[in-house]
PDB file of C-alpha atoms and ligand atoms in Angstrom:
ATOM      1  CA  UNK A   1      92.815 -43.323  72.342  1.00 77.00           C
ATOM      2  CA  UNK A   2      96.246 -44.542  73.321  1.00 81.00           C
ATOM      3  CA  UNK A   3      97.939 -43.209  76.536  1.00 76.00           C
ATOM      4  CA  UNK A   4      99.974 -41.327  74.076  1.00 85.00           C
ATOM      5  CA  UNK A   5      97.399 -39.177  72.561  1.00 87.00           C
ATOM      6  CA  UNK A   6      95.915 -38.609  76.363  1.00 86.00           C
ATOM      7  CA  UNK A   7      99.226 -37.434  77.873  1.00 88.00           C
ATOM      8  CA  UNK A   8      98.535 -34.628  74.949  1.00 89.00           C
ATOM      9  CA  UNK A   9      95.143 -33.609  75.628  1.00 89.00           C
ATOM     10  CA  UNK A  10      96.011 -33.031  79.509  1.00 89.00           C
ATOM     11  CA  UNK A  11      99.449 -30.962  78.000  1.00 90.00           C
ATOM     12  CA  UNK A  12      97.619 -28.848  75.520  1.00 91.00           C
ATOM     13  CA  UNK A  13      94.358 -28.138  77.010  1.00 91.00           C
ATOM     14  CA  UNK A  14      93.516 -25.739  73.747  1.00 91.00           C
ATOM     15  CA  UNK A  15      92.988 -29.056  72.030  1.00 94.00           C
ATOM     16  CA  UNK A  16      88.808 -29.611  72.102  1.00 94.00           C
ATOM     17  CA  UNK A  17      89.219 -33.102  70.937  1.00 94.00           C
ATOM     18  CA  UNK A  18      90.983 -35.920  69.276  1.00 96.00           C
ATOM     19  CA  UNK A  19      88.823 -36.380  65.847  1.00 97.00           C
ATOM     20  CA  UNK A  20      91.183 -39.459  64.889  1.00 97.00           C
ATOM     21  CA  UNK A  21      93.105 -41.279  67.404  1.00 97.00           C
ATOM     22  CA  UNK A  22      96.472 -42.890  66.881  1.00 96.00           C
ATOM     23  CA  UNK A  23      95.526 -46.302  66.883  1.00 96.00           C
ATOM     24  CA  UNK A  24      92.844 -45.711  63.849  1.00 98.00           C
ATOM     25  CA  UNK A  25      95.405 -43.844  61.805  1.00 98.00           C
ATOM     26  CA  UNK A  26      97.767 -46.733  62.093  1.00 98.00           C
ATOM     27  CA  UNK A  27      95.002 -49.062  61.238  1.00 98.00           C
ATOM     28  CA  UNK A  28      93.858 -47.351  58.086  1.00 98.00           C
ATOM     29  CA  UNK A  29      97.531 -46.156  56.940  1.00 98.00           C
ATOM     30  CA  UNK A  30      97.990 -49.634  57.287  1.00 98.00           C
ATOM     31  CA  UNK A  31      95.104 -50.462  54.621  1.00 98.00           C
ATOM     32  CA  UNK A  32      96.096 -47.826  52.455  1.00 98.00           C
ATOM     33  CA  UNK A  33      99.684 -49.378  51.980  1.00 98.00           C
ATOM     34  CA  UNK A  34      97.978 -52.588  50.961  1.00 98.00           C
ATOM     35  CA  UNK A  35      95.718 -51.147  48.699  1.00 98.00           C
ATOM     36  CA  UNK A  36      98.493 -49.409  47.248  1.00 98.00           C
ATOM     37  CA  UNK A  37     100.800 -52.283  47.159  1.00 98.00           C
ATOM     38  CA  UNK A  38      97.841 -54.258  45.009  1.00 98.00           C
ATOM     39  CA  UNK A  39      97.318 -51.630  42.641  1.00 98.00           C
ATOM     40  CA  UNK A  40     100.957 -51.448  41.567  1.00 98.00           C
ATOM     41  CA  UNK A  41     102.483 -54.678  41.666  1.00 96.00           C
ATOM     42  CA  UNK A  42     103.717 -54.004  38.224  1.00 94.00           C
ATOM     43  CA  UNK A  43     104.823 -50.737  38.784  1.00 97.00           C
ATOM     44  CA  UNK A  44     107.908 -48.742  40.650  1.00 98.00           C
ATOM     45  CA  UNK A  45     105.721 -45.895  41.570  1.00 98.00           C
ATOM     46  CA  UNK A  46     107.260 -42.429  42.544  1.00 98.00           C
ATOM     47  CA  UNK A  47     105.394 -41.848  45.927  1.00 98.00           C
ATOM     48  CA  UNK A  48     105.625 -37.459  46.033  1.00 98.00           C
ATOM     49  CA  UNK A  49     105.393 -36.378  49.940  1.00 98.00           C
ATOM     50  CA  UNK A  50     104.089 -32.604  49.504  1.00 98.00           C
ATOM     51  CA  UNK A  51     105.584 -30.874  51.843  1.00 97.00           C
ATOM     52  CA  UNK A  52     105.467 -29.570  54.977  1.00 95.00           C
ATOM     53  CA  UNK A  53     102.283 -31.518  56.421  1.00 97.00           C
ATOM     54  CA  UNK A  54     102.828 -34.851  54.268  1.00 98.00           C
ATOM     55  CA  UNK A  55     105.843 -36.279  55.605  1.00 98.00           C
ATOM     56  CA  UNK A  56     104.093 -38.517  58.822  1.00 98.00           C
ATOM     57  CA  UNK A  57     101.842 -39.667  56.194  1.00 98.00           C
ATOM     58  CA  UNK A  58     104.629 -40.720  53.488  1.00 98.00           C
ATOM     59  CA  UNK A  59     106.602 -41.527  56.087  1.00 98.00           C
ATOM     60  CA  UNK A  60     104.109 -44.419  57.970  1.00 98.00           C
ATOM     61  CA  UNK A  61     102.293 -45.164  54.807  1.00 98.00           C
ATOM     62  CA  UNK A  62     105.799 -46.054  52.673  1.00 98.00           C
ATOM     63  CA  UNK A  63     106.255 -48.328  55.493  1.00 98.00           C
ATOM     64  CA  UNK A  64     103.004 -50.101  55.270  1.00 98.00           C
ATOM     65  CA  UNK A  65     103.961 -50.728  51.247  1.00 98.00           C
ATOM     66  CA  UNK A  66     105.247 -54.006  50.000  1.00 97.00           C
ATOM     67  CA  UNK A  67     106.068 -53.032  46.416  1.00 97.00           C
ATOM     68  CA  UNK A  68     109.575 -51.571  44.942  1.00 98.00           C
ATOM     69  CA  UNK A  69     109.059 -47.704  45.549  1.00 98.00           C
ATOM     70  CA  UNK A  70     110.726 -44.282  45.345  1.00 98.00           C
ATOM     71  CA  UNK A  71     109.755 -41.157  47.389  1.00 98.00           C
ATOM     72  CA  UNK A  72     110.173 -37.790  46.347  1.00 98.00           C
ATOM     73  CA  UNK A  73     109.501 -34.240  47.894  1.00 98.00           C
ATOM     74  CA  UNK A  74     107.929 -31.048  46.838  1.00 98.00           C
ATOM     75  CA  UNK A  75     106.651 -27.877  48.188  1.00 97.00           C
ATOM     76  CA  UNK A  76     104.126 -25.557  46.957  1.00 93.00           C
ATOM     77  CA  UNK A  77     102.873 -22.246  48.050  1.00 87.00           C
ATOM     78  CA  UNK A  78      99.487 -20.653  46.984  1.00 75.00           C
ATOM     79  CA  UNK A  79     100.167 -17.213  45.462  1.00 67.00           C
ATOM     80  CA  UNK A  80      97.547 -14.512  46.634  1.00 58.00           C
ATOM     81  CA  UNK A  81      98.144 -14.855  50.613  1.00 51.00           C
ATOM     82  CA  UNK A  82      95.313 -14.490  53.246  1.00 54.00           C
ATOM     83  CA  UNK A  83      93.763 -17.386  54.939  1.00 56.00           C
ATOM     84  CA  UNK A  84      92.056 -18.836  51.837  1.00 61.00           C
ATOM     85  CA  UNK A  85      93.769 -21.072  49.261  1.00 63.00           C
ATOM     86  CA  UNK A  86      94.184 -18.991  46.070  1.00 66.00           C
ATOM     87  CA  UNK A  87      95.128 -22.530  44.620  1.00 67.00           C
ATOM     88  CA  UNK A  88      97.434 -21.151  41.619  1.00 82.00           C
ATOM     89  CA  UNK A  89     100.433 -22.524  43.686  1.00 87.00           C
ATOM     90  CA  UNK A  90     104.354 -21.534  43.060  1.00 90.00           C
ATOM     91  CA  UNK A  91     106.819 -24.290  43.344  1.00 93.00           C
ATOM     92  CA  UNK A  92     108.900 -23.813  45.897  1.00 95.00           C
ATOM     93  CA  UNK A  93     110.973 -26.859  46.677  1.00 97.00           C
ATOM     94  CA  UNK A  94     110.789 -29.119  42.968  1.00 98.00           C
ATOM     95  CA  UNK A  95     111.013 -32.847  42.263  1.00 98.00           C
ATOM     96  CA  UNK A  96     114.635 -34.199  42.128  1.00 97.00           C
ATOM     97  CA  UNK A  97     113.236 -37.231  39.691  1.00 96.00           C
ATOM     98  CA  UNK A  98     112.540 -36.871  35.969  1.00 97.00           C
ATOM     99  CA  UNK A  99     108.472 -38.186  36.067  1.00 98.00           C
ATOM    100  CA  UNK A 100     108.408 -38.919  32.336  1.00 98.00           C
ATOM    101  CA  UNK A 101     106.648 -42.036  31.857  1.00 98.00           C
ATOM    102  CA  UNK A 102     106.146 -42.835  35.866  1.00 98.00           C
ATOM    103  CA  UNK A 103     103.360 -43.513  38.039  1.00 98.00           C
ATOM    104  CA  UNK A 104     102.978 -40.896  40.399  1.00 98.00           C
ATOM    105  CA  UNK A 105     101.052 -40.866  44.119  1.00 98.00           C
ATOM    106  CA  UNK A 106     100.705 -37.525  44.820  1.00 98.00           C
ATOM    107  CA  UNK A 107     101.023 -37.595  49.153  1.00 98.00           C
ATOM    108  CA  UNK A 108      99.169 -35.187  50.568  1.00 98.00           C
ATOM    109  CA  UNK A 109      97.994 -34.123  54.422  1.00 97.00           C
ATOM    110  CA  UNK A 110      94.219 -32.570  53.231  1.00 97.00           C
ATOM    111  CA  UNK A 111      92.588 -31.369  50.560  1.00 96.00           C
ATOM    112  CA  UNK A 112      90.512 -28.774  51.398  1.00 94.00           C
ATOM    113  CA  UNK A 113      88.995 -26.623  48.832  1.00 93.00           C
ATOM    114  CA  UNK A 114      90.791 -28.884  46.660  1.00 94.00           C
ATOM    115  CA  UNK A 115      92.469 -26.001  44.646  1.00 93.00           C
ATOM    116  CA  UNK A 116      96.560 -26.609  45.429  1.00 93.00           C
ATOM    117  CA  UNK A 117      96.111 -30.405  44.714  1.00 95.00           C
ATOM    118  CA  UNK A 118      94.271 -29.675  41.274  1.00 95.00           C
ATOM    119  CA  UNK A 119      96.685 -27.037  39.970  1.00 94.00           C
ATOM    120  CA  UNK A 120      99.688 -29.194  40.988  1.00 96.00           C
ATOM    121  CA  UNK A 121      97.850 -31.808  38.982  1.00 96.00           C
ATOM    122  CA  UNK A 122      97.603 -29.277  36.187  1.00 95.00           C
ATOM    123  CA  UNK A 123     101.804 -28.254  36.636  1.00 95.00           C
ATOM    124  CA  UNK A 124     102.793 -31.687  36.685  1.00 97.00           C
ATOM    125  CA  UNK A 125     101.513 -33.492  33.700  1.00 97.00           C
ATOM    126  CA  UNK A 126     102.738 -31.550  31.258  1.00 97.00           C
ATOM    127  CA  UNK A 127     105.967 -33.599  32.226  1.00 98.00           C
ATOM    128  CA  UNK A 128     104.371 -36.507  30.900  1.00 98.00           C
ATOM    129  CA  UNK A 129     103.901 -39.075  33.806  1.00 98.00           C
ATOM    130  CA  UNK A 130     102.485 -41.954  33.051  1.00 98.00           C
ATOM    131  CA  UNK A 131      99.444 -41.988  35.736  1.00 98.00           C
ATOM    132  CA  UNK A 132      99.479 -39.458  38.665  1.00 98.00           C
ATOM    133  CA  UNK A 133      97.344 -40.670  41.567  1.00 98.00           C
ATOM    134  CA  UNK A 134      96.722 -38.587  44.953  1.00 98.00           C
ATOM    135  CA  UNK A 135      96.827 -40.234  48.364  1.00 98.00           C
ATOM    136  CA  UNK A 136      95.168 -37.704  50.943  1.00 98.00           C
ATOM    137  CA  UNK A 137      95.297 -38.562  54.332  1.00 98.00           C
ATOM    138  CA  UNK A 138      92.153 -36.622  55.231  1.00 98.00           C
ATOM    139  CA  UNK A 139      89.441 -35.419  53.251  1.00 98.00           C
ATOM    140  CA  UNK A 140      87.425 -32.559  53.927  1.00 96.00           C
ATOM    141  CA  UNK A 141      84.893 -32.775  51.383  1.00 95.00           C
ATOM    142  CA  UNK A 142      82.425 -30.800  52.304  1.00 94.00           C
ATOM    143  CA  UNK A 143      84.991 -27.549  51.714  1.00 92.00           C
ATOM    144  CA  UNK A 144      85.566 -28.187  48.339  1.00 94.00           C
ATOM    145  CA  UNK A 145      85.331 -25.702  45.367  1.00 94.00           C
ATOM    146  CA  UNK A 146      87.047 -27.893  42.396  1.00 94.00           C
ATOM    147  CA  UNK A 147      86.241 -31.669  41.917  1.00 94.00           C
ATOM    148  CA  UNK A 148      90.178 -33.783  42.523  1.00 94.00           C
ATOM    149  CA  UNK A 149      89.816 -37.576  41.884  1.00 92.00           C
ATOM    150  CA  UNK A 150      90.710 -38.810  45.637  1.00 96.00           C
ATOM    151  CA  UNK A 151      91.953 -42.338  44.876  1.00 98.00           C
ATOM    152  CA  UNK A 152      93.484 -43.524  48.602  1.00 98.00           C
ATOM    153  CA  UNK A 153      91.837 -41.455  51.403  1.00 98.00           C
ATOM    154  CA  UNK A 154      92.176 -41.969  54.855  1.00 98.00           C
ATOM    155  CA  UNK A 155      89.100 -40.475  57.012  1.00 98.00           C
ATOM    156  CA  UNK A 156      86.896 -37.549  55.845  1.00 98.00           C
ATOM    157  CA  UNK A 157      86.509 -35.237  58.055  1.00 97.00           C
ATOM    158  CA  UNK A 158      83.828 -32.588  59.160  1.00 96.00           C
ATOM    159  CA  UNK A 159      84.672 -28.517  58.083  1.00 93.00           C
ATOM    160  CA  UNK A 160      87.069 -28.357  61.027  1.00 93.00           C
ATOM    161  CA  UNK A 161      90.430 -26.804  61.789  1.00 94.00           C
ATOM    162  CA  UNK A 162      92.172 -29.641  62.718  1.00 96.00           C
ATOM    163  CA  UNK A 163      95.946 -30.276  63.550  1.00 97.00           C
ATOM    164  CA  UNK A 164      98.340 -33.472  64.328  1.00 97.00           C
ATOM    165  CA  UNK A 165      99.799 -35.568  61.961  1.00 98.00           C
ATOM    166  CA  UNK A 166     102.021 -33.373  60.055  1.00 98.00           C
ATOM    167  CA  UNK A 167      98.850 -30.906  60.041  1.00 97.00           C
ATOM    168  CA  UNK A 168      99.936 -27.234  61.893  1.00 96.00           C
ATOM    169  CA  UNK A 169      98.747 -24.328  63.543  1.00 95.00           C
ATOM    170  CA  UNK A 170     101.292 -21.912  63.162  1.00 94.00           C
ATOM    171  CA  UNK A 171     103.815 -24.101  61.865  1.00 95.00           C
ATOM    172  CA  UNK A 172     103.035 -25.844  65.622  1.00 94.00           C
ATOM    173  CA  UNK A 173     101.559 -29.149  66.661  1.00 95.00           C
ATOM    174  CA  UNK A 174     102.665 -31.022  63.430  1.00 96.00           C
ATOM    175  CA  UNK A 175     104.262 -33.756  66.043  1.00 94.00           C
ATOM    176  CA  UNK A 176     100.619 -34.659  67.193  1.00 95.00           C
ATOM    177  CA  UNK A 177     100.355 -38.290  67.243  1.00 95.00           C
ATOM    178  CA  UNK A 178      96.089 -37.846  66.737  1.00 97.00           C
ATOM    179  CA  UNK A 179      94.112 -35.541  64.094  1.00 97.00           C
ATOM    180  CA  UNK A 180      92.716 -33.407  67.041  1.00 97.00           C
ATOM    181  CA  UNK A 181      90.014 -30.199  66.632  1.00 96.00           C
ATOM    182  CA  UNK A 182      90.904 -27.121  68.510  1.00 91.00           C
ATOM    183  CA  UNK A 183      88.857 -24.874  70.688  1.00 88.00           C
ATOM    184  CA  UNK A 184      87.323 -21.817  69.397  1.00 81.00           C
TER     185      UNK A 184
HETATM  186  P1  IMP B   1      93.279 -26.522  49.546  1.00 89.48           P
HETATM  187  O1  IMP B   1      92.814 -27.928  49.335  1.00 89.48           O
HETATM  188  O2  IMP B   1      93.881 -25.882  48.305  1.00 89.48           O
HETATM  189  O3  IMP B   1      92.186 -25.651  50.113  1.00 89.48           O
HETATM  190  O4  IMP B   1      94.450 -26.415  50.575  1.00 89.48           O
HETATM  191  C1  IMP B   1      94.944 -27.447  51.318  1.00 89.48           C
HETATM  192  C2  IMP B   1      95.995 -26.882  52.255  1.00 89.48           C
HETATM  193  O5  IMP B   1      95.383 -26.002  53.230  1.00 89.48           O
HETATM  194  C3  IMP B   1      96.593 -28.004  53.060  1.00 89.48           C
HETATM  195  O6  IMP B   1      97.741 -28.552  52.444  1.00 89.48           O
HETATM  196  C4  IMP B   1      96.896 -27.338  54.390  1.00 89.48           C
HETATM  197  O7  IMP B   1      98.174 -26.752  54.369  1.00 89.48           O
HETATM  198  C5  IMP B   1      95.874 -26.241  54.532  1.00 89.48           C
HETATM  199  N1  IMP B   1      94.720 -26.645  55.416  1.00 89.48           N
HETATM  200  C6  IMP B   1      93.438 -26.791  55.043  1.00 89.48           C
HETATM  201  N2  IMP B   1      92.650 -27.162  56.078  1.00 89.48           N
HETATM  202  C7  IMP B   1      93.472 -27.266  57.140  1.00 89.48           C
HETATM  203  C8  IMP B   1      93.261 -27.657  58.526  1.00 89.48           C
HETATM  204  O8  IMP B   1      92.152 -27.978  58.990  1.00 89.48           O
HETATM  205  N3  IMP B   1      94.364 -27.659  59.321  1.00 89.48           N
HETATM  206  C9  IMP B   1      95.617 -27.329  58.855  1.00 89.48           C
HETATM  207  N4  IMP B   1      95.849 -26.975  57.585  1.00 89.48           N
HETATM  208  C10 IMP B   1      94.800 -26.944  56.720  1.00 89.48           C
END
């Protein structure tokens, strides 16, 4: 835990824990982009930050690439309300770029119940990319109701509300420099 992540804790005393410190996340992010950077060295890939809780991700990962890239944004919203992911999502914000014919990383903060990442999925190939891959910064396997092909993930995590690292509460506490568990 850096100094960082412990001025936090002793600011917002509802936090329980830090689950992932700083420091790892800028380890593995850092592993990630390398892996990445490998597979596509013969590529131009469209990296697709899915907004709001992607964009620290996209942001430190893009950094931690090597290869020619592009970044992209889109948000989704689950239709149905409540607390639980209907996962038939509505497109809220879409892509600028045509995808026909591109590779496609899919940036996401969690998957969950896995439902939002597999009916994006589902919207976006009928426009034809050429591969669509996801990169999930955590993984919380254990919830999940639909099978998603996870090909970069960064920790999995336990069935935990958990916030930091683009990851709210409220629409609070994205800033969080940690993945941190809050108290009950
Ligand atoms: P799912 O995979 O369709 O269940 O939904 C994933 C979405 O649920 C994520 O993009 C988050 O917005 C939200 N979510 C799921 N678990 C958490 C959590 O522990 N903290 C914050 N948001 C979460």
């Amino acid at each position: 835990m850096t100094f960082d992540d412990q001025e936090y804790l002793s600011r917002y005393p509802f936090i329980e824990k830090v689950l992932i410190s700083s420091e790892d996340i800028t380890r593995r992010v850092r592993q990630l982009g390398n892996d990445i950077s490998n597979d596509y060295k013969d590529s131009t890939p469209i990296f697709v930050c899915i907004l709001k809780g992607a964009y620290p991700f996209l942001a430190d990962l893009t950094r931690c690439v090597s290869i020619e890239h592009e970044v992209d944004f889109m948000a989704v919203s689950s239709y149905g309300g409540g607390t639980q992911s209907s996962g038939v999502v509505k497109i809220e914000k879409d892509l600028k770029a045509n995808i026909t014919d591109r590779d496609i990383i899919l940036v996401e903060d969690i998957i969950d119940t896995g439902l939002t990442i597999d009916n994006l999925i589902a919207l976006l190939k009928v426009r034809n990319p050429r591969s669509i891959r996801v990169a999930a910064f955590v993984d919380k396997k254990i919830a999940r109701k639909v099978d998603v092909p996870l090909h970069y993930t960064g920790f999995e995590i336990p069935n935990e509300f958990v916030i930091g690292y683009g990851l709210d509460y409220d629409e609070k506490y994205r800033n969080l420099p940690f993945i941190g568990v809050m108290k009950a």
